[in-house]
Amino acid sequence: MSTLVYGFAVLGSLVAAAVGIHGLAGGTWTLVAPGLLPLGGFAIAMDRLGGFFLTLVAAAAAPVSLYAIDYDRGARRGLLAYLAFLGAMALVPLAANAMTFLVAWELMSLASWLLVGREPGTSRPAWAYAVMTHAGFACVLAGMLLLGARAGSLAFADWRAVAPALDGTTRSVVFVLLALGFASKAGAIPLHVWLPLAHPAAPSHVSALMSGVMVKLGVYGLLRAGLEWLVPGPVWWAAAVLLAGVASALVGVLYTLVERDLKRLLAFSTIENVGIVLIGVGAGMVFRAEGLGALAALALVAALYHAANHAAFKALLFLGAGSVLHATGTRSLDACGGLVKRMPWTAAAFLLGSVAIAGLPPLNGFVSEWLTFQALLQNLRLPRPELNLLFAVALAGLALTVGLAAAAFVRAFGITFLALPRSEAAAGAHEAPPLMRAGMVATALGCVALALGVTWIVSGLAAVVEPLAGAAPPLAVQAWGTVDVGQGFAALSMPVVGVALALALAAPLVALRLAGARRDRRTYETWGCGRMLQTARMEYTAASFASPFKRVFDFFYRPDRRVDVRAHAESRFFVEATTYASPTRSIFDDWLYGPVGRAIGQATTVARTIQSGHPNLYLAYILAALVAMLVLG
Amino acid sequence: MTGALGAGILQLAVVAAGAPLLRGLTRTLKARLVGRRGPGPLQPYRDLGKLLGKEAVVSSTTSWIFRVTPYVLAATMLVAALVVPVVVARPPLGFAGNAILLMALFVLGTFFLALAGLDAGSAFGGMGSSREVAVAALAEPTVILAIFALAMRAGTIDLGGVVERLGDEPALALSPGHLMAFAAFFIVMLAETGRLPVDNPATHLELTMIHEAMVLEYSGRYLALVEWASAMKLFLFLSLLANLFLPWGVPSATTPAALGLGAVVLAGKLLVLAAALALIETTVAKLRLFRVPELLAGSFVLALLSVTTVFLLR
Amino acid sequence: MLRQLRAALGAGIVTEAPPAPEVEALGVRLAEEIRRRFGRSLAIRQVDAGSCNGCELEIGGLTGPHYDLERFGLHIVASPRHADCLLVTGPVTRNMVEPLRRTWQATPDPKIVIAVGDCGRDGGIFAGSYAVVGGVADVIPVDAVIPGCPPSPRALLAGLLDALGRRR
């Protein structure tokens, strides 16, 4: 049964990808079924932006579903929810009116909620997800209804025409509501709290889709709201998005650095990457608000490129984490180790994903981060010192993020896959079954293709963002697969870099041979100053690797240090056991969600006094309400 | 085309062959400054040659990553040698990327070396890896802001373009903003290449090591490659500093005469920078590991100031 | 900082060249030997197998400005993986037998072993004690012995030469 469902999902995704690519290439069509839904009916329309996001959903869903055939073999629950989840995600970018959009959006949330709560012991993450996603939904709903009421229509096409005539306050209120709703789905700071709970709780193939694709639909909503429905907007909207992007990127990567659960680590890294996408979107909105359409287009190309890249490597990493979980039964970094010898395919795939997500050449993460840097550097054409300073902060923040991400993924890969196994489970790990490997290989190839095909992708994205930015980006494709940015401001050629690195890798081999170097190798134990044995307990752990970062950023982590030494009953000089813990405390839980949660708790306690449960009292309430309505009416 | 090819081969040769000499020269100068005779400047070549004649002992814990890393490290430096303006303003791969590609190449090398440090499962290696990536990550913002400051003055982020623009108008190189960017970049160079006061390249005490701790497991030809690559990294960083901040005499043409001149000018500049490096290394003590972030924060502030002066003076 | 620099520059190079002809001559011969065997580059790993640290003090003197080991292409390294030569001091205590063996195994070939001091030669005044197993040669193959309690830096340089010559 599960094989059938996932096989069907693979085929459906391939069809959807074909449709999406058709839209990406400029095909437009609409489909309206007025009777299917109230308030405007069911309506979908294809444009380039919708086509891009549909392609993103489908291209990620195909290998992930392939992987799931082996990963989720024999599953009975959640199969229908999986199909509904895929269908809803495919529908969201095509929706042409508010009703269709909201139904698809809620279906996506509900289906993913069912999947998050599928495994035993996931009721708390599922609950947190339900609360946050519905708070976000409420914001989107309110924003859309307000805009729809003022515009007199729920069709997106009408909003575009009406928006410039609306007064500034209304537009700002609508934007803030929509932005909050979409940002919470995207996992932007400080609305991210559900993400590190919900994404790891879901089965790994679902995590891959939630992290790789679903959060991007929040970005999609933000793009539509900020650059289509409500254009033109004031520059502070844009600055807010840019700052939210920088904050998300930094906070995300800082949590990634210290997290010890592999899937949670990847979830935090999703927050970071959404932050990078939002930096691009925010920069694009700033340029647009300042009337620099071409630069806006450049920033948006960077943002969409990173969105696509993140879908590829995050799906790959989650699939890799799923294989580790499948093989060892644990998600703890400190219980893994030594897997590179036991799971060579998974390790190679995870390494490729790590290099890509760390933004290193010659893979795709580098390309989009490079483009984002170029877009930010272009702010020198903006004659506003305060905005220049904002961009300088964004540049520095992005640079720190990229550097820390490399550190985080050295740790994630190194502790999980290298050195000696730290547990029985890791020592007895086995390689993933063939279809899981196939899914990982397919996404890995996607990462490579997204890097080497930069010239085609950039041209395609330029057409996607042109209607949003109002101008074509200053990108030119030149010989040797070179992409030129801003007429000679900067250039990048990934094919050349890739070939150069490959040749340079061979150069030392040849040089050593020519120099007559010895070629023998003797295997002996690791050098440990002559100690008698090496065990996995002597290795650096995930916690010790993160310790310099914890010290440098202690103002952020605010770590507790707890050392308990228990001595023997007979003598205090003989230690029986030592326990050490250094947990970090979340600023967001302590300063935002804690107080809000307590306030809600108190409010409900107060409200309980009027909710006595006596039917007569409720009848009295109804009467009072009726009287009030009659009087006011 | 032949000119560009010739320039590329010359750059590769200068970096690959000159890097050990620069390292030896710094060591000799350091020895002289503390009253020692010291090894000759050619000593690193002898060390490398000897290492090639030795067998490689490899830990049984390690995987293919440990054995591949020296090659990756050398490869990143060789590609970087074609991106950095060393003897010509526009090196052959200058078009393929720019300063950001260059930094990413260095991080790629660090990434693999840090993995190799973890691969043997020794606590020393893990310690070195964790510290190395921490220092590298904290240096990133300074690099980007310093590049931004240069790009704003020159109107391009292309390294060759910056060098040519400053070469046309050398007065720009004496502006306070430019000098601050130089100072910031110099500190980053100290951190990235593992020099005092961030890391002591001559230490024998594992607990104080950063870079050395990661390579404790390497031997024979692998060690030779790692040492060669780190010498090239120093050479490239110093060349970059020399040509971006002392932008005189970097030829744009690729005729043999111009290239020869470029090589001579570069040698002079590198000698000055190596002397400055030796002077700093003999007069400052190594910082405690957890004071290093403060130093890097200081360099970041310098870079930020450099950027703001451009806005103010515009 | 400036004061320190001025002091260093004012003192000039203090490495004893002409005033100690014997050491200098030894050094030149030593460098030639090393050229033959190790291309004028020898990495030394020092192993304390139970020494009283007298020998370590003298070895430390080798790296100072006066004797300046590095001018001959010799330097002390932090890992046996990097080393060409093990410089072993002390009578080998029972606890150090296995670590010493492992250090020797961890050093890549070709390599030389030099036992330093009277203790390293045969256990010295500790010979016969229940806590030691004897000289270094009782545990790993030794190429040269530098006697003395402790040997002077000059004797150490001479001994290094001896070791390299014998292996040829």
Tab-separated table of N, CA and C in Angstrom, chain A residues 305 451-460 476-478 480-483 492 495:
chain	number	residue	atom	x	y	z
A	305	TYR	N	17.011	31.992	-6.100
A	305	TYR	CA	18.055	31.003	-6.346
A	305	TYR	C	18.381	30.282	-5.030
A	451	ALA	N	24.399	24.171	-9.386
A	451	ALA	CA	25.631	24.974	-9.374
A	451	ALA	C	26.161	25.175	-10.783
A	452	LEU	N	26.236	24.078	-11.557
A	452	LEU	CA	26.883	24.185	-12.866
A	452	LEU	C	25.971	24.851	-13.891
A	453	GLY	N	24.656	24.747	-13.697
A	453	GLY	CA	23.735	25.338	-14.666
A	453	GLY	C	23.412	26.780	-14.370
A	454	VAL	N	24.336	27.480	-13.748
A	454	VAL	CA	24.033	28.827	-13.250
A	454	VAL	C	23.547	29.752	-14.357
A	455	THR	N	24.115	29.654	-15.543
A	455	THR	CA	23.732	30.624	-16.583
A	455	THR	C	22.266	30.446	-16.980
A	456	TRP	N	21.819	29.200	-17.136
A	456	TRP	CA	20.418	28.981	-17.512
A	456	TRP	C	19.490	29.392	-16.381
A	457	ILE	N	19.871	29.027	-15.165
A	457	ILE	CA	18.983	29.295	-14.038
A	457	ILE	C	18.815	30.797	-13.857
A	458	VAL	N	19.932	31.526	-13.957
A	458	VAL	CA	19.868	32.970	-13.780
A	458	VAL	C	18.968	33.602	-14.851
A	459	SER	N	19.092	33.109	-16.097
A	459	SER	CA	18.248	33.667	-17.148
A	459	SER	C	16.777	33.384	-16.856
A	460	GLY	N	16.496	32.149	-16.422
A	460	GLY	CA	15.113	31.798	-16.116
A	460	GLY	C	14.556	32.647	-14.986
A	476	ALA	N	24.298	39.471	-17.101
A	476	ALA	CA	24.585	39.138	-18.485
A	476	ALA	C	25.360	37.843	-18.525
A	477	VAL	N	24.983	36.990	-19.459
A	477	VAL	CA	25.686	35.723	-19.625
A	477	VAL	C	26.763	35.909	-20.679
A	478	GLN	N	27.992	35.529	-20.330
A	478	GLN	CA	29.111	35.698	-21.247
A	478	GLN	C	29.778	34.355	-21.534
A	480	TRP	N	32.338	31.134	-21.570
A	480	TRP	CA	32.835	30.254	-20.513
A	480	TRP	C	31.849	30.151	-19.357
A	481	GLY	N	30.564	30.240	-19.655
A	481	GLY	CA	29.574	30.093	-18.586
A	481	GLY	C	29.672	31.152	-17.516
A	482	THR	N	30.072	32.352	-17.912
A	482	THR	CA	30.257	33.426	-16.942
A	482	THR	C	28.976	34.236	-16.789
A	483	VAL	N	28.658	34.558	-15.551
A	483	VAL	CA	27.553	35.463	-15.279
A	483	VAL	C	28.158	36.780	-14.825
A	492	LEU	N	31.108	35.694	-12.219
A	492	LEU	CA	31.274	34.360	-11.644
A	492	LEU	C	31.100	33.336	-12.748
A	495	PRO	N	31.217	26.796	-14.076
A	495	PRO	CA	31.870	25.693	-14.804
A	495	PRO	C	33.395	25.808	-14.743
